[in-house]
Coordinates of N, CA and C in Angstrom, one line a residue:
M197 N 0.8 -1.2 0.0 CA 0.0 0.0 0.0 C 0.9 1.3 0.0
T198 N 0.5 2.2 -0.8 CA 1.3 3.4 -1.0 C 0.9 4.4 0.1
E199 N 1.9 5.0 0.8 CA 1.6 6.0 1.8 C 1.3 7.4 1.1
L200 N 0.3 8.1 1.7 CA -0.1 9.3 1.2 C 0.9 10.4 1.5
T201 N 1.1 11.4 0.6 CA 1.9 12.5 0.9 C 1.2 13.4 1.8
S202 N 1.8 14.4 2.5 CA 1.1 15.3 3.4 C 0.0 16.1 2.7
T203 N 0.3 16.5 1.4 CA -0.7 17.2 0.6 C -1.9 16.3 0.3
Q204 N -1.7 15.1 0.0 CA -2.8 14.2 -0.3 C -3.6 13.9 0.9
L205 N -2.9 13.7 2.1 CA -3.6 13.5 3.3 C -4.5 14.7 3.7
W206 N -3.9 15.9 3.5 CA -4.6 17.1 3.8 C -5.9 17.2 3.0
H207 N -5.8 17.0 1.7 CA -7.0 17.0 0.9 C -8.1 16.0 1.3
K208 N -7.6 14.8 1.7 CA -8.5 13.8 2.1 C -9.2 14.2 3.4
I209 N -8.5 14.8 4.4 CA -9.1 15.2 5.6 C -10.1 16.3 5.4
Q210 N -9.8 17.2 4.5 CA -10.8 18.3 4.2 C -12.1 17.9 3.8
L211 N -12.2 16.7 3.3 CA -13.5 16.1 2.8 C -14.3 15.4 3.8
T212 N -13.8 15.3 5.0 CA -14.5 14.5 6.1 C -15.5 15.4 6.8
D213 N -16.5 14.7 7.3 CA -17.6 15.4 8.1 C -17.0 16.0 9.3
E214 N -16.0 15.3 9.9 CA -15.4 15.9 11.2 C -14.6 17.2 10.9
Y215 N -14.0 17.3 9.8 CA -13.3 18.5 9.4 C -14.2 19.6 9.2
K216 N -15.3 19.3 8.5 CA -16.3 20.4 8.2 C -17.0 20.9 9.5
A217 N -17.2 20.0 10.4 CA -17.8 20.3 11.7 C -16.8 21.2 12.5
F218 N -15.5 20.8 12.5 CA -14.5 21.5 13.1 C -14.4 23.0 12.6
K219 N -14.5 23.2 11.3 CA -14.5 24.5 10.8 C -15.7 25.3 11.2
R220 N -16.8 24.7 11.2 CA -18.0 25.4 11.7 C -17.9 25.8 13.2
E221 N -17.3 24.9 14.0 CA -17.1 25.2 15.4 C -16.2 26.4 15.6
V222 N -15.1 26.4 14.9 CA -14.1 27.5 15.0 C -14.7 28.9 14.5
R223 N -15.5 28.8 13.4 CA -16.1 30.1 12.9 C -17.1 30.6 14.0
K224 N -17.9 29.7 14.5 CA -18.9 30.1 15.5 C -18.2 30.6 16.8
R225 N -17.2 29.9 17.3 CA -16.5 30.3 18.5 C -15.9 31.7 18.4
D226 N -15.3 32.0 17.2 CA -14.6 33.3 17.0 C -15.6 34.4 16.5
G227 N -16.9 34.1 16.5 CA -17.9 35.1 16.2 C -17.9 35.5 14.7
Y228 N -17.4 34.7 13.8 CA -17.4 35.0 12.4 C -16.7 36.2 12.0
V229 N -15.6 36.5 12.8 CA -14.7 37.7 12.5 C -13.3 37.2 12.6
C230 N -12.4 37.9 11.9 CA -11.0 37.7 12.0 C -10.5 38.0 13.4
T231 N -9.8 37.0 14.0 CA -9.3 37.2 15.4 C -8.1 38.1 15.5
D232 N -7.6 38.5 14.3 CA -6.4 39.4 14.3 C -6.9 40.9 14.1
C233 N -7.6 41.1 13.1 CA -8.0 42.5 12.8 C -9.5 42.8 13.0
G234 N -10.3 41.8 13.3 CA -11.7 42.0 13.6 C -12.6 42.2 12.4
C235 N -12.1 42.1 11.2 CA -13.0 42.3 10.0 C -13.9 41.1 9.8
K236 N -15.0 41.3 9.1 CA -15.9 40.2 8.8 C -15.6 39.8 7.4
S237 N -16.1 38.6 7.0 CA -15.8 38.0 5.7 C -16.4 38.9 4.6
S238 N -15.8 39.0 3.5 CA -16.3 39.7 2.3 C -15.8 38.9 1.1
R239 N -16.4 39.3 -0.1 CA -16.0 38.7 -1.3 C -14.5 38.8 -1.6
K240 N -13.9 39.9 -1.2 CA -12.5 40.1 -1.4 C -11.6 39.6 -0.3
N241 N -12.1 39.4 0.8 CA -11.3 39.0 2.0 C -12.0 38.0 2.8
R242 N -12.0 36.8 2.4 CA -12.8 35.7 3.0 C -12.1 35.2 4.3
L243 N -12.8 34.6 5.2 CA -12.3 34.1 6.5 C -11.7 32.7 6.3
H244 N -10.6 32.4 6.9 CA -9.9 31.1 6.8 C -9.7 30.6 8.2
V245 N -9.8 29.3 8.4 CA -9.4 28.6 9.6 C -7.9 28.4 9.6
H246 N -7.2 29.0 10.5 CA -5.7 28.8 10.5 C -5.3 27.9 11.6
H247 N -4.5 26.9 11.3 CA -4.0 25.9 12.3 C -2.8 26.5 12.9
K248 N -2.7 26.5 14.2 CA -1.6 27.0 15.0 C -0.7 25.8 15.3
G249 N 0.6 26.0 15.2 CA 1.5 25.0 15.7 C 1.7 23.9 14.7
P250 N 2.7 23.1 14.9 CA 3.0 22.0 13.9 C 2.0 20.8 14.1
K251 N 1.8 20.1 13.1 CA 1.0 18.9 13.1 C 1.9 17.7 13.1
S252 N 1.8 16.9 14.2 CA 2.6 15.7 14.2 C 2.1 14.6 13.3
Q253 N 3.0 13.9 12.7 CA 2.7 12.8 11.7 C 1.8 11.8 12.3
D254 N 2.1 11.3 13.5 CA 1.3 10.2 14.1 C -0.1 10.7 14.6
R255 N -0.3 12.0 14.9 CA -1.5 12.5 15.4 C -2.1 13.6 14.4
Y256 N -1.7 13.5 13.1 CA -2.1 14.5 12.1 C -3.6 14.8 12.1
F257 N -4.4 13.8 12.0 CA -5.9 14.1 11.9 C -6.4 14.8 13.2
K258 N -6.0 14.2 14.4 CA -6.5 14.8 15.6 C -6.0 16.2 15.8
D259 N -4.7 16.5 15.4 CA -4.2 17.9 15.5 C -4.9 18.8 14.6
V260 N -5.3 18.4 13.4 CA -5.9 19.2 12.4 C -7.3 19.6 12.9
I261 N -8.1 18.7 13.5 CA -9.5 19.0 13.9 C -9.6 19.4 15.3
N262 N -8.6 19.9 16.0 CA -8.6 20.3 17.3 C -8.9 21.8 17.3
P263 N -10.1 22.3 17.8 CA -10.4 23.7 17.7 C -9.4 24.6 18.6
R264 N -8.8 24.0 19.6 CA -7.9 24.8 20.4 C -6.6 25.1 19.7
R265 N -6.4 24.4 18.6 CA -5.2 24.7 17.8 C -5.5 25.5 16.5
A266 N -6.6 26.2 16.5 CA -7.0 26.9 15.3 C -7.7 28.3 15.7
V267 N -7.5 29.2 14.8 CA -8.2 30.5 14.9 C -8.7 30.9 13.6
L268 N -9.7 31.9 13.6 CA -10.3 32.4 12.4 C -9.5 33.6 11.9
L269 N -9.0 33.6 10.7 CA -8.3 34.8 10.2 C -8.9 35.2 8.8
C270 N -8.8 36.5 8.5 CA -9.2 36.9 7.2 C -8.1 36.5 6.3
M271 N -8.3 36.5 5.0 CA -7.3 36.1 4.0 C -6.0 36.9 4.2
L272 N -6.1 38.2 4.3 CA -4.9 39.0 4.4 C -4.1 38.7 5.7
C273 N -4.8 38.6 6.8 CA -4.1 38.2 8.0 C -3.5 36.8 8.0
H274 N -4.2 35.9 7.3 CA -3.7 34.5 7.1 C -2.4 34.5 6.3
I275 N -2.4 35.3 5.2 CA -1.2 35.3 4.4 C -0.1 35.9 5.2
A276 N -0.3 37.0 6.0 CA 0.7 37.6 6.8 C 1.2 36.7 7.9
E277 N 0.3 35.9 8.5 CA 0.7 34.9 9.5 C 1.7 33.9 8.9
H278 N 1.4 33.4 7.7 CA 2.3 32.4 7.1 C 3.6 33.0 6.7
K279 N 3.6 34.2 6.3 CA 4.9 34.9 6.0 C 5.7 35.1 7.2
Q280 N 5.1 35.4 8.3 CA 5.8 35.6 9.6 C 6.3 34.2 10.1
M281 N 5.6 33.2 9.9 CA 6.0 31.8 10.3 C 7.3 31.5 9.5
K282 N 7.3 31.8 8.2 CA 8.4 31.5 7.3 C 9.6 32.3 7.7
I283 N 9.4 33.6 8.1 CA 10.6 34.4 8.6 C 11.2 33.8 9.9
L284 N 10.3 33.4 10.8 CA 10.8 32.8 12.1 C 11.5 31.5 11.9
D285 N 11.0 30.7 10.9 CA 11.5 29.3 10.7 C 11.7 29.2 9.1
P286 N 12.9 29.4 8.6 CA 13.1 29.3 7.2 C 12.8 27.9 6.6
D287 N 12.7 26.9 7.4 CA 12.4 25.5 7.0 C 10.9 25.3 7.0
Y288 N 10.1 26.3 7.5 CA 8.7 26.1 7.6 C 8.1 25.7 6.2
N289 N 7.2 24.7 6.2 CA 6.6 24.2 5.0 C 5.2 24.6 5.0
N290 N 4.8 25.5 4.1 CA 3.4 25.9 3.9 C 2.6 24.8 3.4
H291 N 1.5 24.4 4.1 CA 0.6 23.3 3.6 C -0.5 23.9 2.8

């Protein structure tokens, strides 16, 4: 059996009911606004669920759907967060 790449695993997880419920929970908990700048979702600046911290290989699914490890960010703040993570850790791998 072939092992999935992290990208393939990520796409498979995004299709699960658990992941969809997790995203709804984070959006509701954060009041449907960006936790960084406070803006609401718009056509030009949609809200994204951002995962904080690394995801371990052996606990990947559980880490990804843990609401305590996620925040709601607008697209602009999400991009800025990933740029900052890359600056702090040049080996950071954007998923």
